[in-house]
Short mmCIF file of C-alpha atoms and ligand atoms in Angstrom, two decimals:
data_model
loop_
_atom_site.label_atom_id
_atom_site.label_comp_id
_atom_site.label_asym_id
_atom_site.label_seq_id
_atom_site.Cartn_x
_atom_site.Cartn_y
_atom_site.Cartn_z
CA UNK A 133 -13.76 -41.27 -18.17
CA UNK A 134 -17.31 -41.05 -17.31
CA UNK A 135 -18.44 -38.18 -16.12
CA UNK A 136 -14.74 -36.03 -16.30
CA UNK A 137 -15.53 -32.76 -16.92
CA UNK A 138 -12.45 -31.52 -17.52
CA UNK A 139 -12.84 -32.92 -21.07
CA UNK A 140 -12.98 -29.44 -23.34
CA UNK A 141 -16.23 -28.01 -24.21
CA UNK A 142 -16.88 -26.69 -27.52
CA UNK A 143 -13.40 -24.87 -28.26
CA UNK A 144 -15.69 -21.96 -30.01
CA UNK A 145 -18.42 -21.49 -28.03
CA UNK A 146 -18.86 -18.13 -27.67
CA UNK A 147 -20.56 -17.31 -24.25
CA UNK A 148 -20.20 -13.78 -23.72
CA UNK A 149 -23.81 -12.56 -23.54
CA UNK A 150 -22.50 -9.42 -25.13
CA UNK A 151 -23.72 -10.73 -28.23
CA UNK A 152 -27.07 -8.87 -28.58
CA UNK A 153 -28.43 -11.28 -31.28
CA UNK A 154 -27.78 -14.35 -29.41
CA UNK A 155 -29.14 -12.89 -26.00
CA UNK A 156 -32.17 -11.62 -26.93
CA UNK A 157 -33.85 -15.01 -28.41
CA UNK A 158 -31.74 -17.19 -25.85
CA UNK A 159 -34.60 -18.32 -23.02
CA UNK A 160 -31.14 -20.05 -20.34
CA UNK A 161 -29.85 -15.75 -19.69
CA UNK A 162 -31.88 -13.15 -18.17
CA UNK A 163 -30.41 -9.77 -18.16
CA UNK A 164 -29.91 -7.45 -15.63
CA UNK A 165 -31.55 -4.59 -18.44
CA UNK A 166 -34.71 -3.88 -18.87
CA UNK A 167 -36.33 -6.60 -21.43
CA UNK A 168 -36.42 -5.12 -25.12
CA UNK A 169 -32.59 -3.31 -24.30
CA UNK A 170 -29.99 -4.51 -26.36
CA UNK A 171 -27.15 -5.84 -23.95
CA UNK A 172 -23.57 -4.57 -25.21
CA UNK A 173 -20.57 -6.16 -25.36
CA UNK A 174 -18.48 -5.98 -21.61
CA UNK A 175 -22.26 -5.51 -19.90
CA UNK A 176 -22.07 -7.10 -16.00
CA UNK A 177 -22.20 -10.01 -15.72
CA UNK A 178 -19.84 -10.76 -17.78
CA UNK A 179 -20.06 -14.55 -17.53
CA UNK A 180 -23.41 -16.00 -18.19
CA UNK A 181 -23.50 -19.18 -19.16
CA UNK A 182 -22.85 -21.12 -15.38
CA UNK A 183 -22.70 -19.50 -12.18
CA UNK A 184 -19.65 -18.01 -11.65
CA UNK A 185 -17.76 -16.47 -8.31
CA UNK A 186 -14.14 -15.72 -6.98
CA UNK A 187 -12.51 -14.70 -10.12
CA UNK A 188 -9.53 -14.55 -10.93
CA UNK A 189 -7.97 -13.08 -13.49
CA UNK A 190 -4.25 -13.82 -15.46
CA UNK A 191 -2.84 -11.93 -18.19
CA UNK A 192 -0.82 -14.12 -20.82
CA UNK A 193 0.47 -12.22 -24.12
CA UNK A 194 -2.60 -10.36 -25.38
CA UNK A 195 -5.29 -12.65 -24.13
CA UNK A 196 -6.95 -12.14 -20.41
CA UNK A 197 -7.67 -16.36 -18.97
CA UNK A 198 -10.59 -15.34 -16.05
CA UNK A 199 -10.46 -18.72 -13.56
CA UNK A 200 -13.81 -18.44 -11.80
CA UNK A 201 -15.23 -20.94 -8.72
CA UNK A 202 -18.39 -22.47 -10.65
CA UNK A 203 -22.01 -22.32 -8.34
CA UNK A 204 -23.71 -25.41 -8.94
CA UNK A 205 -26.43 -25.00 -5.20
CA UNK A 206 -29.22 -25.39 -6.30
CA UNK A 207 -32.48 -24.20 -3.59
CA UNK A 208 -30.52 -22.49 -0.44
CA UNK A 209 -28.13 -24.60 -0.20
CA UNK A 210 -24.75 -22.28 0.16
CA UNK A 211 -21.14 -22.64 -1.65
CA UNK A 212 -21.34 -25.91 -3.76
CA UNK A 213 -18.72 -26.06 -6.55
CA UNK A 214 -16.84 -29.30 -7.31
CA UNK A 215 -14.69 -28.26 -10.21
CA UNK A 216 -13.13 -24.50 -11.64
CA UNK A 217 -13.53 -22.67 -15.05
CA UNK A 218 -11.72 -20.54 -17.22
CA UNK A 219 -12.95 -18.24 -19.98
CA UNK A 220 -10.85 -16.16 -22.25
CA UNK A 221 -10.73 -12.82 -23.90
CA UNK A 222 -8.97 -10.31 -26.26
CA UNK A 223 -11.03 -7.44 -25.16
CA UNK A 224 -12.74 -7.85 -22.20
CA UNK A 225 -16.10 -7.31 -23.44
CA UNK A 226 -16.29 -11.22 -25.35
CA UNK A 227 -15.51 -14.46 -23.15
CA UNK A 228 -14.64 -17.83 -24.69
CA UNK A 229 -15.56 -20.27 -22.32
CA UNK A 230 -13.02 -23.20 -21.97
CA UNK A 231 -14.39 -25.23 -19.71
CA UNK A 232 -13.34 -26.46 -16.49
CA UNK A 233 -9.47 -27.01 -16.10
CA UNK A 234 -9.28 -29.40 -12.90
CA UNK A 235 -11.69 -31.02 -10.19
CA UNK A 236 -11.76 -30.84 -6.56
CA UNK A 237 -11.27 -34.84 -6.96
CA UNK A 238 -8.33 -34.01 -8.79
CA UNK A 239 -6.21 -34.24 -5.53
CA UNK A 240 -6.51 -37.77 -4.28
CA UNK A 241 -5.99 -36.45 -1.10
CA UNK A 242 -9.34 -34.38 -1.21
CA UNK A 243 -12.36 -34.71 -0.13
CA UNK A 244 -15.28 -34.91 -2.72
CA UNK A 245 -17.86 -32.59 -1.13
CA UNK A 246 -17.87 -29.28 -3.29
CA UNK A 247 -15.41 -28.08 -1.94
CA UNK A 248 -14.12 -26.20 -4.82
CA UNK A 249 -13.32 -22.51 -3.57
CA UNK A 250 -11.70 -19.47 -4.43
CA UNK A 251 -8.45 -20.35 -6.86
CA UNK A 252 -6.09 -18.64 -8.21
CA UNK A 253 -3.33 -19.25 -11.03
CA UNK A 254 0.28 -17.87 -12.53
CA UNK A 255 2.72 -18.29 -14.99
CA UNK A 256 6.48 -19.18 -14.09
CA UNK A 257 8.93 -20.30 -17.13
CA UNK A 258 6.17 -21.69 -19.52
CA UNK A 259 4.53 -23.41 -17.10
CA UNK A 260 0.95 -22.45 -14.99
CA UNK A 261 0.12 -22.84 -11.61
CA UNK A 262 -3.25 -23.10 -9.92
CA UNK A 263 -3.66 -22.95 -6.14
CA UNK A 264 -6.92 -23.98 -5.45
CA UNK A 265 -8.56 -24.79 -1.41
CA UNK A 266 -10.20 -27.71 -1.47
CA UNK A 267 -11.53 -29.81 2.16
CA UNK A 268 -9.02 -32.67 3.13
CA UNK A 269 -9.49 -36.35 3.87
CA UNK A 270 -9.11 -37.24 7.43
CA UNK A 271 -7.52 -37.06 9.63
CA UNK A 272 -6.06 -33.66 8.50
CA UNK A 273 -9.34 -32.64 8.49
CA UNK A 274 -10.77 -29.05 7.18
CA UNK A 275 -9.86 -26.63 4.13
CA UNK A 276 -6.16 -27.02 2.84
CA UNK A 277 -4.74 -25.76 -0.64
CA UNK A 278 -3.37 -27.64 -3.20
CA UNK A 279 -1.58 -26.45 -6.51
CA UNK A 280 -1.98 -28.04 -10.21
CA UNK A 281 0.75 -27.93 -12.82
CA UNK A 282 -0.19 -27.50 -16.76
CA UNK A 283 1.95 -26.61 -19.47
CA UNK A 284 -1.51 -24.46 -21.36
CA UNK A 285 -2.88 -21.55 -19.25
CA UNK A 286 -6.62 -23.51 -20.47
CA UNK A 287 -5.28 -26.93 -18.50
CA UNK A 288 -6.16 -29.13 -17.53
CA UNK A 289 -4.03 -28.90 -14.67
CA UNK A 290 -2.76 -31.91 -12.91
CA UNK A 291 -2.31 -32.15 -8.96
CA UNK A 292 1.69 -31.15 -8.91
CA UNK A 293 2.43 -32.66 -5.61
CA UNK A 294 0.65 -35.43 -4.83
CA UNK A 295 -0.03 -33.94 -1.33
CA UNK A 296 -1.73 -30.40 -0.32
CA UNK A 297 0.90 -27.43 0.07
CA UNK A 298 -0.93 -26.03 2.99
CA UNK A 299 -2.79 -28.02 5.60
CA UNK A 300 -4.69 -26.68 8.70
CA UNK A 301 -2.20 -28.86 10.98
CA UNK A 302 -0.19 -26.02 9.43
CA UNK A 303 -1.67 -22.65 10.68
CA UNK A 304 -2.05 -22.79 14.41
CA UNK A 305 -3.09 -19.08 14.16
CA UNK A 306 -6.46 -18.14 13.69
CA UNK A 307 -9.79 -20.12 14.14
CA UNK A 308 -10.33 -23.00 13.13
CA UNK A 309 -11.02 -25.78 10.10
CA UNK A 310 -12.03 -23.55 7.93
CA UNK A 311 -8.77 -20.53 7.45
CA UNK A 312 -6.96 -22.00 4.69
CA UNK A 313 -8.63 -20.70 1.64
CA UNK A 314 -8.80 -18.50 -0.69
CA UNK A 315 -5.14 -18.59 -2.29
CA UNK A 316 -3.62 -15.71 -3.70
CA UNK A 317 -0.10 -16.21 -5.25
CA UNK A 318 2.37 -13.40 -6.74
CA UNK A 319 5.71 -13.35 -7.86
CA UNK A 320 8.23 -10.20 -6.70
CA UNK A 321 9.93 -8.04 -9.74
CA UNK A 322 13.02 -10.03 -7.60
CA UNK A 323 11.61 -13.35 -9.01
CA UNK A 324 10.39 -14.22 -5.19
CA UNK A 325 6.88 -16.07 -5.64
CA UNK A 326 4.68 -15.80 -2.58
CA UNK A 327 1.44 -17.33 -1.14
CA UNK A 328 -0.99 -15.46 0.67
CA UNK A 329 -4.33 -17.03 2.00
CA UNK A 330 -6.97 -16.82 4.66
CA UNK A 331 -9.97 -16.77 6.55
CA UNK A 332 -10.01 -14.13 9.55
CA UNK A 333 -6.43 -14.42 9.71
CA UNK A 334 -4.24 -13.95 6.47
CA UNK A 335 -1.33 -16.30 6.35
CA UNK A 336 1.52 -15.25 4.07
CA UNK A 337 4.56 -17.37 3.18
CA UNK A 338 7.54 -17.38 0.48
CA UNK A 339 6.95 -19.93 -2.37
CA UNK A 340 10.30 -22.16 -3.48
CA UNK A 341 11.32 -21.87 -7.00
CA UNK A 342 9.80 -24.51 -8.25
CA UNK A 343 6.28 -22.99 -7.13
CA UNK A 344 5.15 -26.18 -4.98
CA UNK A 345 6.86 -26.25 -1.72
CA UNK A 346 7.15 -23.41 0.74
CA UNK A 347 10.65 -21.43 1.40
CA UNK A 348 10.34 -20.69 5.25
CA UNK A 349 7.50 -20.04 8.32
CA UNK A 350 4.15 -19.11 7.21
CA UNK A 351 3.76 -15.59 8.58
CA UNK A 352 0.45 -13.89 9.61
CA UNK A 353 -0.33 -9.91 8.33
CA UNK A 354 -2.70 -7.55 10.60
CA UNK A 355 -5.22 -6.13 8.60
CA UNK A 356 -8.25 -4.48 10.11
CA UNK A 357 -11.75 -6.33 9.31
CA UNK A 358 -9.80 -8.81 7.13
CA UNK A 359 -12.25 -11.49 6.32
CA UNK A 360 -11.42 -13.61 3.32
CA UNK A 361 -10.70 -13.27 -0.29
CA UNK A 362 -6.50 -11.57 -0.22
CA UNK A 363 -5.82 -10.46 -3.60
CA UNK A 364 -1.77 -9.07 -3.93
CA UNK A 365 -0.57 -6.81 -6.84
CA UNK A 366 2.21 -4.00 -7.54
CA UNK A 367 2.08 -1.12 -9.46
CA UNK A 368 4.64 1.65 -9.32
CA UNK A 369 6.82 -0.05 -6.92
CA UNK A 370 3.55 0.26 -4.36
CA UNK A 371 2.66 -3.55 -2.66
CA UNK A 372 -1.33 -3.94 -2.71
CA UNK A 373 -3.43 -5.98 -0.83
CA UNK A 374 -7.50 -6.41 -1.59
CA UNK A 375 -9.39 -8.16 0.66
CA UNK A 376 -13.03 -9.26 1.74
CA UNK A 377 -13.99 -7.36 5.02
CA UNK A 378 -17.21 -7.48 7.10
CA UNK A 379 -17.10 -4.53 9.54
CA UNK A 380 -16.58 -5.79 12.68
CA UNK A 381 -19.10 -3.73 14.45
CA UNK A 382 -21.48 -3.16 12.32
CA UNK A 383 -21.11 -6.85 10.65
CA UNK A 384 -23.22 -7.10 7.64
CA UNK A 385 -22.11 -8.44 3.83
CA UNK A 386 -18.59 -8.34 2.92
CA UNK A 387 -17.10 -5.08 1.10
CA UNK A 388 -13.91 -4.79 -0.90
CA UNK A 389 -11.04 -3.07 1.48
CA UNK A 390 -7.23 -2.79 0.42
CA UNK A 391 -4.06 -1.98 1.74
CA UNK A 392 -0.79 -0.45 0.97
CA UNK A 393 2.84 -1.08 1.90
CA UNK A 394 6.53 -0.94 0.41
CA UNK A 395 7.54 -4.72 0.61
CA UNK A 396 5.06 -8.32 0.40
CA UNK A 397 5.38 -8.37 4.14
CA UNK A 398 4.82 -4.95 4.93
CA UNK A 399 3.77 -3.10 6.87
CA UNK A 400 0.53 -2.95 5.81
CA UNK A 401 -1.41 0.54 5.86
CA UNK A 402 -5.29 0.40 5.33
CA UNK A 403 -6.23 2.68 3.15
CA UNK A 404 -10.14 1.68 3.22
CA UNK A 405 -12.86 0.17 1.18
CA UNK A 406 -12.60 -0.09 -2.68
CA UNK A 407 -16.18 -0.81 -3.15
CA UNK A 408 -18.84 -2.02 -0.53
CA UNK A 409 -21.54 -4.31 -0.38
CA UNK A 410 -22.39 -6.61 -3.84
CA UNK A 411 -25.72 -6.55 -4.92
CA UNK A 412 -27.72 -10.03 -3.77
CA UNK A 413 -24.76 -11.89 -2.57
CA UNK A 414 -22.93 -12.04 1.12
CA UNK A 415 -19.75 -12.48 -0.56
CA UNK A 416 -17.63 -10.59 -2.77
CA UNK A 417 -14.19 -11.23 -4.20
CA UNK A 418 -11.42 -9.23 -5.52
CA UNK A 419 -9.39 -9.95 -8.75
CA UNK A 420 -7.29 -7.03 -10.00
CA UNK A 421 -5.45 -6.75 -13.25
CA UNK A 422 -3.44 -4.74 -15.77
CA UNK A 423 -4.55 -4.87 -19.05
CA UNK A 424 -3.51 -3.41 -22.61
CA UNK A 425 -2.41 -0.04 -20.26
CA UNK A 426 -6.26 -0.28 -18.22
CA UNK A 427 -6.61 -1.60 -14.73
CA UNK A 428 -9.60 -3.33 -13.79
CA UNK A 429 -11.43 -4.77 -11.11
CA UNK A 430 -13.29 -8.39 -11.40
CA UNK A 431 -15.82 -9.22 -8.50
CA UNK A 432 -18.92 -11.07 -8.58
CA UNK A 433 -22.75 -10.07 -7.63
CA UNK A 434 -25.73 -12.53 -7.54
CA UNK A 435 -28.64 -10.67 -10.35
CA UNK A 436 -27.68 -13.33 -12.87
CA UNK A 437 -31.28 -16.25 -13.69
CA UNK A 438 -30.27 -19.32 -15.71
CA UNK A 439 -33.12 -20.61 -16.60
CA UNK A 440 -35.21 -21.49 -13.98
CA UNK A 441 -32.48 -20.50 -10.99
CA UNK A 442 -32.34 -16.92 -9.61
CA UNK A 443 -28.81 -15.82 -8.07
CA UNK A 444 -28.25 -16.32 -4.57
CA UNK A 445 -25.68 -16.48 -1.97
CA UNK A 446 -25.06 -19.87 -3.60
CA UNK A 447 -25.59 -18.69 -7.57
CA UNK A 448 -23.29 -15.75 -8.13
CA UNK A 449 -22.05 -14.03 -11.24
CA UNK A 450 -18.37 -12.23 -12.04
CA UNK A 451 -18.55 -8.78 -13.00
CA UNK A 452 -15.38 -6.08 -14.03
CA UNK A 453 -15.44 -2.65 -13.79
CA UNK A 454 -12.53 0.11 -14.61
CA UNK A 455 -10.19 0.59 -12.13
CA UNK A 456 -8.44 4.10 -11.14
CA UNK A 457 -5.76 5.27 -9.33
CA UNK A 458 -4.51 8.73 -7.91
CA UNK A 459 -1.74 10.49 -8.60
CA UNK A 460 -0.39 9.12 -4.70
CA UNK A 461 -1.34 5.73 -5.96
CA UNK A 462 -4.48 5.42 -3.86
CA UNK A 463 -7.44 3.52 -5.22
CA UNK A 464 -10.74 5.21 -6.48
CA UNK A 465 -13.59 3.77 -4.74
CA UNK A 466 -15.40 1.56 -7.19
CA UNK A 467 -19.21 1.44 -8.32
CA UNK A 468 -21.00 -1.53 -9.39
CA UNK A 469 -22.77 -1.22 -12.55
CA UNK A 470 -24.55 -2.97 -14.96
CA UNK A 471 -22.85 -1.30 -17.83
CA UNK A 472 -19.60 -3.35 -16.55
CA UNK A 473 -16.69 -2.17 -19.27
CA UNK A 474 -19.46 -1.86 -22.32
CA UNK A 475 -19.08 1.79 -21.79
CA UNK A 476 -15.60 3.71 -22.56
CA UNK A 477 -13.01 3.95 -19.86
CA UNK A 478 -14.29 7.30 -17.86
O1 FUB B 593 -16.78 -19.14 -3.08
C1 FUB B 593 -16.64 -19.65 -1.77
C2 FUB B 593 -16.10 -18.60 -0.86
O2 FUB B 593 -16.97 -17.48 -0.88
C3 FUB B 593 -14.77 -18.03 -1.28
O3 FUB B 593 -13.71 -18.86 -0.96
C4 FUB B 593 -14.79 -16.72 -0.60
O4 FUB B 593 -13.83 -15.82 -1.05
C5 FUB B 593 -16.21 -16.28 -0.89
O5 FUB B 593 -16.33 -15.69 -2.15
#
């Protein structure tokens, strides 16, 4: 159909600007290094072919799939995206781009007003599911989150409901229109897949079986300073919890905080900020993976020019960095660099 981009872009284009050769003649990327500097492989940002934010990353076999919001303001204008990409790599230093794997307009029930924000997806019995907010027709009006079905981790995915999973008629807590975003889903080492979410309050609720209808009340979780942007994970039988957070007194751009506790629905301890502020951009947004026996840390900044547009609030960029852990399973505090992963793990 005219004008569906979620037909496949060129299956082999190549877009990780970690390929020196094709970066230095290419006029569309500017680099974060110095002009003249060859720009190794796994150099931040990692994605520079479109604006990029809110990633997201899923490990399938031996291949990382990065799902990533896609900028597309042009001028000032904030937080325009109308459809979500995914890129691919073996190594995390070269991304395959793939193209975008569903539109906003891909639930009838949405509105079509680039509303495209922070997704995430998973894989349960050979099949992937994306959870993606998206603004809803009237008169269940405001942000509510939807999840698309596809049998290739690449999509496209198809709406799987017909209907959104999570409307705001459905959270009474919090503040308004704009709280249900910013899905996060896991599934338990018990098979139990959950659903976490929010903006200023963080909703949490069990996930049926079958991935598209809830099992139960949506609960709320008390973190301090939580803003937006939950991201849950496990590791060594610890429950994690990254999150955007603006201090609350000092107010300011959003950092990276986390949390720990021994179940999905706590109780939460803060155990304070991963990283703070991103450079040029209000936001930032947490995606955490394992990978090949390495943890990392996907986020996204705003340095990244395509062609004539500079990054913004509007035009950001992912990033990755390593990610540590002590020996009590507490998180190192991050730095964001430009050398991203290009250099060896420290
Ligand atoms: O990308 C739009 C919004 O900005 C996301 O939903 C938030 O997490 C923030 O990154």
């Amino acid at each position: 159909m005219p004008g569906d981009q979620r037909q496949k872009w060129p299956a082999k284009w190549i877009v990780q600007c970690g390929l020196a050769a094709v970066l230095a003649f290419s006029p569309l990327c500017i680099r974060a290094e110095p002009a003249g500097e060859p720009r190794l492989p796994g150099s931040n940002p990692i994605i520079t072919d479109a604006f990029t934010a809110d990633p997201s990353p899923l490990v399938v076999g031996d291949t990382v799939y990065l799902y990533t919001s896609h900028d597309i303001a042009r001028g000032d204008v904030l937080y325009a995206m109308n459809d979500w990409l995914v890129y691919s790599s073996k190594d995390m230093k070269v991304w395959q781009a793939h193209g975008p794997v569903m539109r906003e307009t891909d639930f009838s029930w949405a509105t079509a007003t680039n509303s495209a924000w922070a997704a995430q997806a998973i894989e349960k019995d050979g099949k992937f599911y994306f959870y993606a907010p998206v603004k809803h027709k009237e008169p269940d009006r405001g942000f509510a989150i939807g999840v698309g079905v596809s049998n290739s981790p690449t999509g496209p995915f198809v709406d799987a409901r017909g209907s959104a999973l999570i409307t705001n008629s459905m959270t009474k807590a919090g503040r308004d229109y704009d709280q249900d975003i910013d899905p996060t889903v896991f599934i338990d080492d018990d098979g139990t897949p959950w659903l976490m979410w929010g903006h200023f309050t963080c909703f949490l609720a069990k996930l049926q079986p079958n991935m598209t209808e809830l099992d139960g009340e949506i609960m709320t979780i008390q973190l301090p300073d939580f803003t937006e942007g939950p991201w849950l994970f496990k590791r060594d039988g610890h429950y994690y919890l990254a999150y955007a957070s603006i201090d609350e007194v000092k107010q300011g751009n959003e950092r990276i905080a986390y949390a720990m506790a021994p179940s999905v629905t706590g109780p939460w301890t803060y155990k304070g900020l991963i990283t703070g502020e991103t450079r040029n951009s209000y936001t930032i947004h947490p995606g955490i993976i394992a990978y090949k026996g390495q943890w990392y840390f996907f986020y996204h900044d705003a340095l990244l020019t395509i062609g004539d547009l500079k990054g913004a609030d509007g035009r950001r960029a992912v990033a990755v960095e390593y990610l540590h852990f002590d020996d009590d399973g507490a998180i190192r505090p991050i730095k964001q660099t430009d050398a991203g992963v290009s250099l060896a793990i420290p």
